[in-house]
mmCIF file of C-alpha atoms in Angstrom:
data_model
loop_
_atom_site.group_PDB
_atom_site.id
_atom_site.type_symbol
_atom_site.label_atom_id
_atom_site.label_comp_id
_atom_site.label_asym_id
_atom_site.label_seq_id
_atom_site.Cartn_x
_atom_site.Cartn_y
_atom_site.Cartn_z
ATOM 1 C CA UNK C 23 -2.107 3.425 21.180
ATOM 2 C CA UNK C 24 -0.490 0.074 20.378
ATOM 3 C CA UNK C 25 -1.459 -2.552 20.055
ATOM 4 C CA UNK C 26 1.857 -4.356 21.169
ATOM 5 C CA UNK C 27 -0.175 -6.926 24.419
ATOM 6 C CA UNK C 28 -3.602 -6.956 22.329
ATOM 7 C CA UNK C 29 -1.228 -9.219 19.556
ATOM 8 C CA UNK C 30 1.120 -13.033 20.305
ATOM 9 C CA UNK C 31 4.130 -12.948 18.624
ATOM 10 C CA UNK C 32 5.537 -15.844 18.852
ATOM 11 C CA UNK C 33 4.971 -16.990 15.304
ATOM 12 C CA UNK C 34 4.004 -14.809 12.073
ATOM 13 C CA UNK C 35 2.083 -16.100 9.088
ATOM 14 C CA UNK C 36 4.793 -15.539 5.804
ATOM 15 C CA UNK C 37 2.420 -12.917 5.007
ATOM 16 C CA UNK C 38 1.827 -10.203 7.943
ATOM 17 C CA UNK C 39 6.148 -11.421 7.805
ATOM 18 C CA UNK C 40 6.446 -9.677 4.444
ATOM 19 C CA UNK C 41 3.943 -6.856 6.192
ATOM 20 C CA UNK C 42 6.011 -6.359 8.796
ATOM 21 C CA UNK C 43 9.791 -6.076 6.615
ATOM 22 C CA UNK C 44 8.248 -3.430 4.478
ATOM 23 C CA UNK C 45 6.994 -1.382 6.726
ATOM 24 C CA UNK C 46 10.045 -1.382 8.716
ATOM 25 C CA UNK C 47 11.740 -0.381 5.535
ATOM 26 C CA UNK C 48 10.252 2.898 5.824
ATOM 27 C CA UNK C 49 13.469 3.222 8.441
ATOM 28 C CA UNK C 50 16.207 2.147 6.176
ATOM 29 C CA UNK C 51 17.003 5.957 5.064
ATOM 30 C CA UNK C 52 17.605 8.547 7.803
ATOM 31 C CA UNK C 53 16.046 10.847 4.429
ATOM 32 C CA UNK C 54 12.439 8.359 5.675
ATOM 33 C CA UNK C 55 13.216 8.512 9.508
ATOM 34 C CA UNK C 56 13.422 12.863 9.663
ATOM 35 C CA UNK C 57 10.600 12.556 7.101
ATOM 36 C CA UNK C 58 8.144 10.905 9.660
ATOM 37 C CA UNK C 59 9.738 12.800 12.778
ATOM 38 C CA UNK C 60 8.703 15.689 11.420
ATOM 39 C CA UNK C 61 5.277 14.702 10.036
ATOM 40 C CA UNK C 62 5.151 13.209 14.268
ATOM 41 C CA UNK C 63 4.675 17.223 14.676
ATOM 42 C CA UNK C 64 2.160 17.088 13.150
ATOM 43 C CA UNK C 65 1.122 17.816 8.795
ATOM 44 C CA UNK C 66 2.693 20.060 6.372
ATOM 45 C CA UNK C 67 2.983 20.067 2.858
ATOM 46 C CA UNK C 68 5.919 19.042 0.830
ATOM 47 C CA UNK C 69 7.253 22.372 0.930
ATOM 48 C CA UNK C 70 7.759 22.028 4.344
ATOM 49 C CA UNK C 71 8.862 19.323 5.070
ATOM 50 C CA UNK C 72 11.644 19.837 2.598
ATOM 51 C CA UNK C 73 12.770 23.019 4.129
ATOM 52 C CA UNK C 74 12.632 21.531 7.853
ATOM 53 C CA UNK C 75 14.734 18.336 6.683
ATOM 54 C CA UNK C 76 16.873 20.410 4.459
ATOM 55 C CA UNK C 77 16.000 18.245 1.407
ATOM 56 C CA UNK C 78 15.429 19.379 -1.870
ATOM 57 C CA UNK C 79 11.994 19.160 -2.571
ATOM 58 C CA UNK C 80 11.791 16.157 -5.182
ATOM 59 C CA UNK C 81 13.391 14.259 -2.791
ATOM 60 C CA UNK C 82 11.142 15.167 -0.299
ATOM 61 C CA UNK C 83 8.131 13.932 -2.625
ATOM 62 C CA UNK C 84 9.633 10.517 -3.653
ATOM 63 C CA UNK C 85 10.699 9.056 -0.238
ATOM 64 C CA UNK C 86 7.025 10.916 0.506
ATOM 65 C CA UNK C 87 5.853 8.290 -2.152
ATOM 66 C CA UNK C 88 7.430 5.852 -0.569
ATOM 67 C CA UNK C 89 5.769 6.317 2.639
ATOM 68 C CA UNK C 90 2.828 6.443 1.117
ATOM 69 C CA UNK C 91 2.896 2.677 -0.420
ATOM 70 C CA UNK C 92 4.181 1.102 2.709
ATOM 71 C CA UNK C 93 0.748 3.165 4.175
ATOM 72 C CA UNK C 94 3.029 5.380 7.005
ATOM 73 C CA UNK C 95 1.967 8.288 5.849
ATOM 74 C CA UNK C 96 -0.722 9.963 4.117
ATOM 75 C CA UNK C 97 -1.995 13.663 2.255
ATOM 76 C CA UNK C 98 -4.960 15.524 1.762
ATOM 77 C CA UNK C 99 -5.658 17.887 -0.782
ATOM 78 C CA UNK C 100 -5.442 21.034 0.833
ATOM 79 C CA UNK C 101 -6.108 23.709 -1.748
ATOM 80 C CA UNK C 102 -3.244 23.645 -4.741
ATOM 81 C CA UNK C 103 -0.727 21.268 -2.576
ATOM 82 C CA UNK C 104 -0.760 18.424 -0.287
ATOM 83 C CA UNK C 105 -1.077 18.449 3.916
ATOM 84 C CA UNK C 106 0.984 14.900 4.639
ATOM 85 C CA UNK C 107 0.638 13.220 8.097
ATOM 86 C CA UNK C 108 1.450 9.954 9.612
ATOM 87 C CA UNK C 109 -1.060 7.285 8.794
ATOM 88 C CA UNK C 110 -1.938 6.936 12.325
ATOM 89 C CA UNK C 111 -0.512 6.667 16.802
ATOM 90 C CA UNK C 112 0.521 3.681 14.974
ATOM 91 C CA UNK C 113 3.792 4.815 12.831
ATOM 92 C CA UNK C 114 4.294 6.973 15.824
ATOM 93 C CA UNK C 115 4.290 4.652 18.344
ATOM 94 C CA UNK C 116 6.965 2.067 15.089
ATOM 95 C CA UNK C 117 8.767 5.482 15.410
ATOM 96 C CA UNK C 118 9.335 5.854 19.186
ATOM 97 C CA UNK C 119 10.778 2.280 19.380
ATOM 98 C CA UNK C 120 13.267 2.977 17.025
ATOM 99 C CA UNK C 121 14.134 6.270 18.237
ATOM 100 C CA UNK C 122 14.623 4.829 21.807
ATOM 101 C CA UNK C 123 15.997 1.399 20.681
ATOM 102 C CA UNK C 124 18.969 2.687 18.878
ATOM 103 C CA UNK C 125 19.896 5.175 21.783
ATOM 104 C CA UNK C 126 19.995 2.070 24.030
ATOM 105 C CA UNK C 127 21.887 0.078 21.649
ATOM 106 C CA UNK C 128 23.847 3.496 21.290
ATOM 107 C CA UNK C 129 24.466 3.886 25.114
ATOM 108 C CA UNK C 130 25.501 0.281 25.232
ATOM 109 C CA UNK C 131 21.822 -0.316 27.762
ATOM 110 C CA UNK C 132 20.740 -3.741 28.569
ATOM 111 C CA UNK C 133 16.542 -4.461 28.381
ATOM 112 C CA UNK C 134 16.455 -8.003 28.237
ATOM 113 C CA UNK C 135 13.086 -9.444 29.185
ATOM 114 C CA UNK C 136 13.252 -11.702 32.238
ATOM 115 C CA UNK C 137 13.947 -15.198 31.248
ATOM 116 C CA UNK C 138 10.836 -17.246 32.889
ATOM 117 C CA UNK C 139 12.393 -21.503 33.586
ATOM 118 C CA UNK C 140 9.888 -23.572 33.162
#
């Protein structure tokens, strides 16, 4: 569920802008985007993630540490392993919107809000 319409985005204070910029850093590497995308389909272990995103397990673990620090994924111990999941539905919405935007840019589509003249 998105709360975009609940918030006035006309002006962001410095702290909010900093946190948003840090959050957007999660999308700065293809490996993190792929990990988030896979977790959007459901929770899984590091080993499962490594196989499915075709990365070394140590590299996946390193990226998960970054994503946890940024508040985008959570891990829960289940027996001897830790199962990772998206922090909440907002992360999935953020990723879906970023993918939609990238596709629009790639295809040369323009979807601008209508300008309202005063």
